[in-house]
Coordinates of C-alpha atoms in Angstrom, one line a residue:
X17 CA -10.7 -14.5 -23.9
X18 CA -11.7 -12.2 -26.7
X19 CA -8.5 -11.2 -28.8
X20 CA -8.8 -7.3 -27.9
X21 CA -7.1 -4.3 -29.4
X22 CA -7.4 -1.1 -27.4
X23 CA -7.5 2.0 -30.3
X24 CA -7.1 5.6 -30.3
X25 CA -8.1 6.3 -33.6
X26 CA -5.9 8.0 -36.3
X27 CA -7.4 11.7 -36.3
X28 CA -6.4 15.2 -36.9
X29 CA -2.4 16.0 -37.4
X30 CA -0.8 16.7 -34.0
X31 CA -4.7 16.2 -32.5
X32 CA -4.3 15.6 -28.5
X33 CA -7.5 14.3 -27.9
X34 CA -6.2 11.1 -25.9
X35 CA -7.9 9.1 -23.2
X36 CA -6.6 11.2 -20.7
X37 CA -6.4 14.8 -22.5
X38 CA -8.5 17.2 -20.7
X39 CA -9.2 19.6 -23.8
X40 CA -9.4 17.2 -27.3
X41 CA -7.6 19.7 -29.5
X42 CA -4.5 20.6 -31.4
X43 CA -2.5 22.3 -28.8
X44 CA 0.0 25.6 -29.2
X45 CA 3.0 23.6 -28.9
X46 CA 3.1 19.7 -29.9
X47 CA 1.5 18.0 -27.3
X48 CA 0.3 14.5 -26.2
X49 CA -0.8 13.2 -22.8
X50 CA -0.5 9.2 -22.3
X51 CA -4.1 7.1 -23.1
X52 CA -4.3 6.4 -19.4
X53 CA -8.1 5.8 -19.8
X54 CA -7.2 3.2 -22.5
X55 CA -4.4 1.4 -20.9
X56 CA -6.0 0.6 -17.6
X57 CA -8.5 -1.8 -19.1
X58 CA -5.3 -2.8 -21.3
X59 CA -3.7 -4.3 -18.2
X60 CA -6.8 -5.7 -17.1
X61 CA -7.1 -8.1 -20.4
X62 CA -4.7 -10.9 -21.1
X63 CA -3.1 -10.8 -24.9
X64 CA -4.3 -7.2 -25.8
X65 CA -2.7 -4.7 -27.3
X66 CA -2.8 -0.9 -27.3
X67 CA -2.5 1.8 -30.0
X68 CA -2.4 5.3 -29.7
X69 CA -2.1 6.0 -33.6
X70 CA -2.3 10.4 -33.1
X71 CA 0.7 10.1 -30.7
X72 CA 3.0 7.7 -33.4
X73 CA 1.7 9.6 -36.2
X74 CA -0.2 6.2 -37.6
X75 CA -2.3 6.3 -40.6
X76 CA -5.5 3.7 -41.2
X77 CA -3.4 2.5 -43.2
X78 CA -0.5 1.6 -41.1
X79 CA -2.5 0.0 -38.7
X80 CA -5.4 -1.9 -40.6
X81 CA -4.1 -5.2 -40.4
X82 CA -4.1 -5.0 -36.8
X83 CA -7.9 -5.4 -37.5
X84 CA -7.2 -9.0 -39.1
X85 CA -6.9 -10.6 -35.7
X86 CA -9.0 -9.0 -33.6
X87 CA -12.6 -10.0 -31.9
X88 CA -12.6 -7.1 -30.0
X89 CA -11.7 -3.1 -30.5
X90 CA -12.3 -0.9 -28.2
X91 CA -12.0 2.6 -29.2
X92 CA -12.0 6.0 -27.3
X93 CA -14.0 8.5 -28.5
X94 CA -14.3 12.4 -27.8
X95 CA -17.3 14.8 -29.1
X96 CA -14.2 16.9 -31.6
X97 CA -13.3 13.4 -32.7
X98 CA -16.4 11.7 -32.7
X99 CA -16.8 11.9 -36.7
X100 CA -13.4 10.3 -37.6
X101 CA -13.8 7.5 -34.8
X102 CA -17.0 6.9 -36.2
X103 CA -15.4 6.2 -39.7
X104 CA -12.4 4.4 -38.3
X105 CA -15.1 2.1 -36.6
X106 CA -17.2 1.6 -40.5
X107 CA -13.7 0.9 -42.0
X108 CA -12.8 -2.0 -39.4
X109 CA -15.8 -3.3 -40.2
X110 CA -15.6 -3.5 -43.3
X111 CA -12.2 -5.0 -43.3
X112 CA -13.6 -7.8 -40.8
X113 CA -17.3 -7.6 -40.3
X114 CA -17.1 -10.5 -37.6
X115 CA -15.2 -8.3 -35.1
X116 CA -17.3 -6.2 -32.5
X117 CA -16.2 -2.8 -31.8
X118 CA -17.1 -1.0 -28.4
X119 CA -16.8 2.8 -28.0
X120 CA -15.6 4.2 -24.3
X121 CA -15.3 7.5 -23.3
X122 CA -17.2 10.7 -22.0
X123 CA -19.3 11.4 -25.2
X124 CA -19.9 7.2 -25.1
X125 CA -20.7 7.9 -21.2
X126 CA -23.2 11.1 -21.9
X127 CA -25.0 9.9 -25.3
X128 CA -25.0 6.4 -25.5
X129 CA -28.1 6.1 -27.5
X130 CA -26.7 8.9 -30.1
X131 CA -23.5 7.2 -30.2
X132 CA -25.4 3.8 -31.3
X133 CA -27.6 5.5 -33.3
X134 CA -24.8 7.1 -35.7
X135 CA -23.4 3.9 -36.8
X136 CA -24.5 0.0 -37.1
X137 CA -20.6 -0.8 -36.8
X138 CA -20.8 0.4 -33.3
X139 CA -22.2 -3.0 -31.3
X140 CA -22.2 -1.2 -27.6
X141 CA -20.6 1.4 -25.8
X142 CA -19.3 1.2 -22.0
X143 CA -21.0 3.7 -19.7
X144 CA -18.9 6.2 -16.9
X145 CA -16.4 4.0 -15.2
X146 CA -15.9 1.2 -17.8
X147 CA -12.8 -1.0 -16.6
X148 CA -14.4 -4.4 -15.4
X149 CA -17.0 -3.4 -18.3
X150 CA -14.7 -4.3 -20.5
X151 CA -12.7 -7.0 -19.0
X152 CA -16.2 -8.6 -18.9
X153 CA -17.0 -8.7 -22.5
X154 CA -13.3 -9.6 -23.7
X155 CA -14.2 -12.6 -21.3
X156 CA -16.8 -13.5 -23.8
X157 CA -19.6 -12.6 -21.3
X158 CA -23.0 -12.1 -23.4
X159 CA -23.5 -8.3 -23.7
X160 CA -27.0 -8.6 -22.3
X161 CA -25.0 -10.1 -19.0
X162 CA -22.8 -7.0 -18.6
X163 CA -23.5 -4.4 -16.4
X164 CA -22.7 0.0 -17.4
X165 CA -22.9 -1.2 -21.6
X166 CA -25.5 0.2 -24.0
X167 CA -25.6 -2.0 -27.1
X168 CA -28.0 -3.5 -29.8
X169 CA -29.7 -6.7 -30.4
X170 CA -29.9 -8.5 -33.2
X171 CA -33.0 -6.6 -34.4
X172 CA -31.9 -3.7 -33.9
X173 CA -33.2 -2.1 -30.7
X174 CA -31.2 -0.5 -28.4
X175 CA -30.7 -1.7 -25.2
X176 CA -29.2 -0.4 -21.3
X177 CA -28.2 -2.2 -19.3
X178 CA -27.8 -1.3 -15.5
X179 CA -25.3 0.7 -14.3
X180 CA -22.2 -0.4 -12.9
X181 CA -21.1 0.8 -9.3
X182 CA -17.8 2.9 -9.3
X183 CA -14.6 1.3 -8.5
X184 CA -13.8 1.8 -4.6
X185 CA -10.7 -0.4 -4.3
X186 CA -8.4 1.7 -6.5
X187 CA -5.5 -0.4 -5.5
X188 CA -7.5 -3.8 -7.3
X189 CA -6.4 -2.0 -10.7
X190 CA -3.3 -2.8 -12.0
X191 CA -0.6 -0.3 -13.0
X192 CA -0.6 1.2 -16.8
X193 CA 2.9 1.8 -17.4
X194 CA 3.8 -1.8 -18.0
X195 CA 1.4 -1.3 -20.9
X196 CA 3.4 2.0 -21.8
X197 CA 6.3 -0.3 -21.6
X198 CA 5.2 -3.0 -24.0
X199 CA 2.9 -0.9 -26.5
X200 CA 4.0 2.8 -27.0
X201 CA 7.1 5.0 -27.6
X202 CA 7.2 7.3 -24.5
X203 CA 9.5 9.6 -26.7
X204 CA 6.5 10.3 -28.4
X205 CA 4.5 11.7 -25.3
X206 CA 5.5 15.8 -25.1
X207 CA 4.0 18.5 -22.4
X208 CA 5.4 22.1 -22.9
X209 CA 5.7 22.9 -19.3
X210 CA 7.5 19.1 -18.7
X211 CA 10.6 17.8 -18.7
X212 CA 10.9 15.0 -21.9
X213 CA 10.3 12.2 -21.9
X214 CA 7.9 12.5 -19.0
X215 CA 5.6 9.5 -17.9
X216 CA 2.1 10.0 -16.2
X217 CA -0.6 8.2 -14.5
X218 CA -3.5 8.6 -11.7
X219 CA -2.7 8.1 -8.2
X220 CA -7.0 8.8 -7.7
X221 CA -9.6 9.0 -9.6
X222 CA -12.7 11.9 -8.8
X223 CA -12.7 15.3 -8.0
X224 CA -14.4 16.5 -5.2
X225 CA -14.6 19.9 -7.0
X226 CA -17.7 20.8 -8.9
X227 CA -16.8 23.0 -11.7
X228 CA -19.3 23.6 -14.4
X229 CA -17.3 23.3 -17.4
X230 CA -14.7 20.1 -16.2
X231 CA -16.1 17.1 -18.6
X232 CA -14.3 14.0 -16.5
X233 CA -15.8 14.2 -12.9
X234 CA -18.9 14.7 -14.5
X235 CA -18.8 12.2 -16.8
X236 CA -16.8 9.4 -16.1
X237 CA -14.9 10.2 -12.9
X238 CA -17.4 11.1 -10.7
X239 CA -16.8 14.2 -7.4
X240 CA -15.8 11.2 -5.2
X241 CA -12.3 11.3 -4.9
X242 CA -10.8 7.1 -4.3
X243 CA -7.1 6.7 -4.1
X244 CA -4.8 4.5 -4.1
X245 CA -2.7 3.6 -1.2
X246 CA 0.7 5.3 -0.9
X247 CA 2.4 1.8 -0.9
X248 CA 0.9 0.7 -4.2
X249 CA 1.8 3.9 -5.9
X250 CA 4.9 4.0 -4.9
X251 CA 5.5 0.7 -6.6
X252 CA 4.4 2.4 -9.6
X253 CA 7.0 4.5 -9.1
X254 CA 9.8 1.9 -8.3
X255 CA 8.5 0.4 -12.0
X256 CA 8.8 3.5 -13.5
X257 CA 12.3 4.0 -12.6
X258 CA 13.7 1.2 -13.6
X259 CA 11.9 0.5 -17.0
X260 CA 12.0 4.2 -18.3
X261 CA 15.9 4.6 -17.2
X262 CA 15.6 7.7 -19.7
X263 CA 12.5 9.1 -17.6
X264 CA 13.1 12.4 -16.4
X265 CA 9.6 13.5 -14.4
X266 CA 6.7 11.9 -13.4
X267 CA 3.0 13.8 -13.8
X268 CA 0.4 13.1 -11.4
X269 CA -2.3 13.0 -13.6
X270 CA -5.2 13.1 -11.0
X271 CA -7.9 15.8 -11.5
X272 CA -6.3 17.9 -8.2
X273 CA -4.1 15.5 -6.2
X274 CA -3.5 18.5 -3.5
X275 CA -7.1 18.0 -2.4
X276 CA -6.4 15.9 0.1
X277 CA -3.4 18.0 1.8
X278 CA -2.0 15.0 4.2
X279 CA -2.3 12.3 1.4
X280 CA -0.4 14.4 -0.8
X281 CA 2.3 15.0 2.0
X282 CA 2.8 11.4 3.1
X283 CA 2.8 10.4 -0.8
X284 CA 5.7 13.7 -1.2
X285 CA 8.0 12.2 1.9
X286 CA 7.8 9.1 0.3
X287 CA 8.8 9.8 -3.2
X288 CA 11.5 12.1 -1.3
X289 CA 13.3 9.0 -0.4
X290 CA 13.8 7.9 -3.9
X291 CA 14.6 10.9 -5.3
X292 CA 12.0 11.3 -8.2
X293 CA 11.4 14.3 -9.9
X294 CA 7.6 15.0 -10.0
X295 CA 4.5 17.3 -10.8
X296 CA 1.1 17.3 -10.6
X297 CA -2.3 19.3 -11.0
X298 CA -3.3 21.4 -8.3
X299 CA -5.6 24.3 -6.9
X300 CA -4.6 27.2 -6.1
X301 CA -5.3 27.0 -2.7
X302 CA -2.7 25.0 -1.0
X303 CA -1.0 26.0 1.9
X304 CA 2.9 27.4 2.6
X305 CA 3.5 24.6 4.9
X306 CA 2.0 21.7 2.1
X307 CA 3.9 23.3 -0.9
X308 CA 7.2 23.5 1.2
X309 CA 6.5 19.7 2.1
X310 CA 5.9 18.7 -1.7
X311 CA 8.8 21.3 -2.8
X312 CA 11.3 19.8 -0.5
X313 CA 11.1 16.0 -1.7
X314 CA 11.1 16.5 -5.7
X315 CA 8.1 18.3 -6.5
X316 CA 9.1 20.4 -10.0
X317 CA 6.2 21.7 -11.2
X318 CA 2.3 22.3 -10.2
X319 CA -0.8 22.5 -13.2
X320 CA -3.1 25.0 -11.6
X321 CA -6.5 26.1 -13.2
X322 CA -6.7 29.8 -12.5
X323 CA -9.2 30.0 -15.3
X324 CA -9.3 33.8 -14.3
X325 CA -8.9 36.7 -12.9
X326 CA -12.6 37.9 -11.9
X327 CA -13.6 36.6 -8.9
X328 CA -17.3 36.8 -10.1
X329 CA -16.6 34.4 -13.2
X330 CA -15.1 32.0 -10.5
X331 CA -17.9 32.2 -8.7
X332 CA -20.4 31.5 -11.8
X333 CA -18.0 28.6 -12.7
X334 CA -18.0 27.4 -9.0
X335 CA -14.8 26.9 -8.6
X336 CA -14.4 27.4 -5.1
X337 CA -11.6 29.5 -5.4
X338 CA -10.7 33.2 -4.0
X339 CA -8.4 35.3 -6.2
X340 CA -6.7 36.6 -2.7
X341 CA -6.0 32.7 -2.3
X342 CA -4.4 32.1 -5.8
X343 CA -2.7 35.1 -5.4
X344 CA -0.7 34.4 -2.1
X345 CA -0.7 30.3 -3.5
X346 CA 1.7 32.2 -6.2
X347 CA 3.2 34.5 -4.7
X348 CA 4.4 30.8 -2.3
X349 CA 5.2 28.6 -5.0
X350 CA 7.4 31.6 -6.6
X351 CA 9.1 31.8 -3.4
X352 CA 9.8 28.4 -3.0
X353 CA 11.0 27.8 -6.5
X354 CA 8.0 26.2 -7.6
X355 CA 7.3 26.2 -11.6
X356 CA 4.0 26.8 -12.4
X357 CA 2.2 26.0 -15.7
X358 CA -1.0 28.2 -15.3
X359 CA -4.2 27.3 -17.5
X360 CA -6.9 29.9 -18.2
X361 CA -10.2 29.9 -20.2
X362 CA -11.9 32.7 -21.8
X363 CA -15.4 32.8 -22.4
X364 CA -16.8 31.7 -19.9
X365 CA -20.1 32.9 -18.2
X366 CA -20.4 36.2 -17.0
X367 CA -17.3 37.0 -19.4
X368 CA -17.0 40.9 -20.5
X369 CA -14.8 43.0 -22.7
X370 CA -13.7 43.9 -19.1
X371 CA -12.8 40.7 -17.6
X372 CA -11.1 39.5 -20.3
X373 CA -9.1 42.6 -19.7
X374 CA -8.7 41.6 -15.6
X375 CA -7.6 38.3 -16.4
X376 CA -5.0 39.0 -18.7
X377 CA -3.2 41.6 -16.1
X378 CA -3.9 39.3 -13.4
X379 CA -1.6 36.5 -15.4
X380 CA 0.9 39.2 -16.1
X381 CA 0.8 40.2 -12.4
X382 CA 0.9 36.5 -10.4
X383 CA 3.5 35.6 -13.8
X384 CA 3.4 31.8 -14.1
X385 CA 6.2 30.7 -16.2
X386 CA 4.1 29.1 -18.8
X387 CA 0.3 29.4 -19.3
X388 CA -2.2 27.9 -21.8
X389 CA -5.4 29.6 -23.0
X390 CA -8.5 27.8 -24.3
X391 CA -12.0 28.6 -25.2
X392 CA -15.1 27.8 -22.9
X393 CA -15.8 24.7 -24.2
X394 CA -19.4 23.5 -23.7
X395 CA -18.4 19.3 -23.9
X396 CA -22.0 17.5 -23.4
X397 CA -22.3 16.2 -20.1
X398 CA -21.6 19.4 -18.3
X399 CA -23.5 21.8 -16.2
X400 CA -22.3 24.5 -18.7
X401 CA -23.2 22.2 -21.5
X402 CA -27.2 22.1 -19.9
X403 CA -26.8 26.2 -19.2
X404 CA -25.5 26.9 -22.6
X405 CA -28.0 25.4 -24.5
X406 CA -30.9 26.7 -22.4
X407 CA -29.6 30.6 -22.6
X408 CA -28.9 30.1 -26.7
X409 CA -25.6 30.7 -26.0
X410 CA -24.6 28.0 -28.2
X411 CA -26.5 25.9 -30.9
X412 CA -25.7 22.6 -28.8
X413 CA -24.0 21.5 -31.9
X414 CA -20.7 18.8 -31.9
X415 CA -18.2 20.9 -33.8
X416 CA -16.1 22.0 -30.8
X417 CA -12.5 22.2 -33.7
X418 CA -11.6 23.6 -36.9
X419 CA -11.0 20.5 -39.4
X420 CA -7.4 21.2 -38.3
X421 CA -8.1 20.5 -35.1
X422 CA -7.7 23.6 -32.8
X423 CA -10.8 25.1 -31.1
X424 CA -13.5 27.4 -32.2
X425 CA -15.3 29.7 -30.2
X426 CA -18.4 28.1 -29.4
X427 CA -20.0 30.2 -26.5
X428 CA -21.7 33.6 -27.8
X429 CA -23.2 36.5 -25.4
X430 CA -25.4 39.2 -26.5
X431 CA -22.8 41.7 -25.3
X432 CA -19.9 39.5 -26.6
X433 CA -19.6 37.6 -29.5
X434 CA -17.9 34.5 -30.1
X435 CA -15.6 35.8 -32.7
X436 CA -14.1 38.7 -30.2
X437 CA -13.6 35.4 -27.5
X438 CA -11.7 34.1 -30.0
X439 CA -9.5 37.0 -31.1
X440 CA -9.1 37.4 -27.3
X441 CA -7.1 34.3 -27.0
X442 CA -4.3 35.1 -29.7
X443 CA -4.3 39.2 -28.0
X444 CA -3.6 36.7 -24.3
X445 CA -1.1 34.9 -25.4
X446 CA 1.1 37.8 -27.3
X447 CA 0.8 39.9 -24.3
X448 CA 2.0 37.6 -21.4
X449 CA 4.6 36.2 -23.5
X450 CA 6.1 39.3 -25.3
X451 CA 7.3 41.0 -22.3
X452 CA 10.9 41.9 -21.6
X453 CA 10.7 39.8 -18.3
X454 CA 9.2 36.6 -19.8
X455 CA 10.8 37.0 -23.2
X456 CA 14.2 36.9 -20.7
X457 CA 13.1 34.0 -18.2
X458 CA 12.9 31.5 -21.2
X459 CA 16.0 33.0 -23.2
X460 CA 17.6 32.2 -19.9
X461 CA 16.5 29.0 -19.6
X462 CA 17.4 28.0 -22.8
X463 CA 21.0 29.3 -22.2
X464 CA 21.5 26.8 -19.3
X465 CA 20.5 23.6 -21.3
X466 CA 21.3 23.1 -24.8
X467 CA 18.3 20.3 -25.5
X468 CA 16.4 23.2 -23.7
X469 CA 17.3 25.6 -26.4
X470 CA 16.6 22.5 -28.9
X471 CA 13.3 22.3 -27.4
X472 CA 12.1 25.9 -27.2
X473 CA 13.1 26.9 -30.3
X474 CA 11.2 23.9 -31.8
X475 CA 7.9 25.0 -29.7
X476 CA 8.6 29.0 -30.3
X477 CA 7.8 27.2 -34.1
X478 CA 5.3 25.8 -33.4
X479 CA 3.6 28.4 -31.3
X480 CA 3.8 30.8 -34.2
X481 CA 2.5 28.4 -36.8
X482 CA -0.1 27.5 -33.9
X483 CA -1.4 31.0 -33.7
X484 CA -1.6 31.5 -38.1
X485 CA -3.7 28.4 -38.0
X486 CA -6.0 30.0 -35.3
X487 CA -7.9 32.1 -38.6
X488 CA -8.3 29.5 -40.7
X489 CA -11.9 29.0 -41.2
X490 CA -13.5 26.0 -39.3

């Protein structure tokens, strides 16, 4: 058994670009999501070790001699990252140039010959689903042996390997958060819109859902959705609970575990019985009777991508969604005291002056109680990627972030430029949250817990300084 260290690679300041962050950027209020992607394997290989250096504000330096050790790093890379994890992998290298070093990760999935190509101190990288890929080679298994790796030969020439079929017994994974346990500081893991400190890990993996701009399912996760049975989550659970005694939520973090509506209400009854607080991501298309189901045994809070407000743009996007549906979705959750953390993009195609416009009132009008707004971000891999680049919407370029870290505008329309997109964003944000009614929902909340006033106060901080580092140039 190789001696393997499992890296996410020091990067930008506050950078949430994790393997299991859906948007790799520096977020509007400090944010990290757990490496999920990163820990699975983890659990999988005897002796290693895990370090999620952005999260514990690590340096090269603090964690080079980490490198001293090692036979094996495996490190999870992101097209805004790419750059930096490409240097981290030149300087483990060069501090022990017997170790071998495999990248993993949607822009390793998508570009594996790119990837190789960049750096010689890459020696392979671990194609879509890349668990047993990687147990194999910390087994010592030749690399020509393993099955879903590009890598190079001794002279040079890059080789693929044959794919490896996708996982189907979910439950012959292990759990993550004993790795959580053993490796990382969950005090260190923050969402906005959940309770701290909050744990999170996949019940599923796959999303049955095809939209064009969602990198995972099309690159790593695949639209068939395999779960786990309700019993082996559950024990999850159980672990959870008694090793985190400080817990106070657990996130869901499949891509929409409402999708399969009496899944999710067996797996709701059952957490019901122990008396977990919980979230998840969902669609805004779940019916009264579900949500009542979920509400009534500890569900807190639901992630829904409205994305907009035009029913057009959700068509382009294919989200399968109806803006009637959302609407009545939250206009049900409301009722049932259902928080909702609402995520919309801007820029997408079909985008206008006007729909811009529609979306904004449309947030104001269904009122979530938080929201985040990002940038159409055309991550290779996609559908919107392959459109993008075909209609010269976008130069097909990597540089998704500032140097800082937040996003840039990439996606520019005859009719709409890039730099109006991104103005758009800041002009969102000012007017859903500088209302009299919103400005009064969180001073209200704040008033009822004092780490709640703590917290927001903290984030109302960083939002600010968030939205001044916006214009810096890229």
């Amino acid at each position: 058994m190789l001696r393997t260290l499992f890296l996410q690679a020091p990067s930008f300041d506050g950078y949430d670009g994790g393997a299991g962050a859906r948007y790799q950027m520096k977020r509007e209020v400090k944010s990290f999501w757990y490496p999920t992607w990163l820990a699975q394997p983890a659990a999988m290989v005897e002796g290693s070790k895990l370090i999620d250096a952005p999260a514990h504000d690590q340096s090269w330096d603090d964690i080079a001699h980490e490198m001293d050790e090692r036979d094996l790093v495996i490190l999870h890379t992101s097209t805004p990252s790419f750059r930096q994890d490409v240097h981290t992998a030149e300087l483990i290298k060069q501090r022990n140039p017997r170790i071998k070093i495999g990248f993993i990760g949607a822009k390793a999935a998508v570009e594996s010959t790119k990837v190789l190509e960049t750096s010689t101190a890459i020696d392979f990288v671990a194609r879509n689903e890349f668990d047993f890929t990687i147990v194999d080679v910390a087994n010592g298994m030749p690399l020509r042996e393993v099955e879903g790796i590009s890598w190079r030969d001794d002279d040079g020439a890059i080789i693929h390997n044959k794919d490896r079929k996708v996982i189907e017994d979910m439950d012959s994974l292990p759990f993550v958060s004993p790795i959580y346990k053993r490796d990382l500081q969950m005090e260190k893991y923050f969402g906005g819109y959940l309770l701290h400190p909050y744990v999170s890990f996949y019940t599923g993996r796959g999303c049955k859902s095809r939209c064009t701009f969602c990198l995972w399912p099309q690159t790593v996760g695949g639209h068939n959705y395999r779960t786990r049975s309700i019993g082996h989550v559950i024990e999850e659970v159980k672990y959870v609970m008694e090793a985190f005694p400080q817990n106070k939520e657990i996130f869901f973090d499949d891509d929409t575990l409402t999708d399969n509506l009496p899944r999710v209400e067996e797996l709701a009854i059952e957490l019901g019985k122990l008396g977990v607080t919980w979230s998840c991501n969902a669609k805004a298309n779940v019916p009264y009777k579900t949500l009542k189901i979920l509400k009534d045994n500890g569900l807190r809070l639901l992630l829904v991508g409205y994305e907009s407000g035009n029913q057009q743009i959700l068509h382009n996007i294919k989200k399968g969604l109806r803006v009637d549906v959302a609407r009545q979705f939250t206009k049900d959750c409301h009722e049932l005291g259902i928080v909702i953390h609402g995520t919309f993009i801007l820029g997408l195609p079909g985008e206008t002056e006007e729909t811009i416009e529609e979306t904004i009132n449309y947030a104001k009008e269904i009122d979530p109680h938080t929201i985040q707004v990002s940038l159409a971000a055309p991550y290779p891999g996609t559908f919107l990627y392959k459109q993008a680049v075909e209609n010269n919407w976008f130069d097909g370029g990597d540089h998704l972030l500032t140097d800082g870290g937040t996003q840039i505008a990439q996606l520019s329309y005859p009719h709409l430029p890039s730099a109006l997109i991104f103005d758009k964003v800041e002009e969102f944000y000012k007017r859903f949250y500088f209302r009299p009614s919103k400005i009064w929902d969180i001073v209200r909340e704040m008033l009822t817990d004092w780490q709640m006033m703590k917290r927001r106060l903290r984030e109302g901080v960083e939002f600010f300084d968030f939205l001044r580092r916006r214009k810096e140039p890229a």
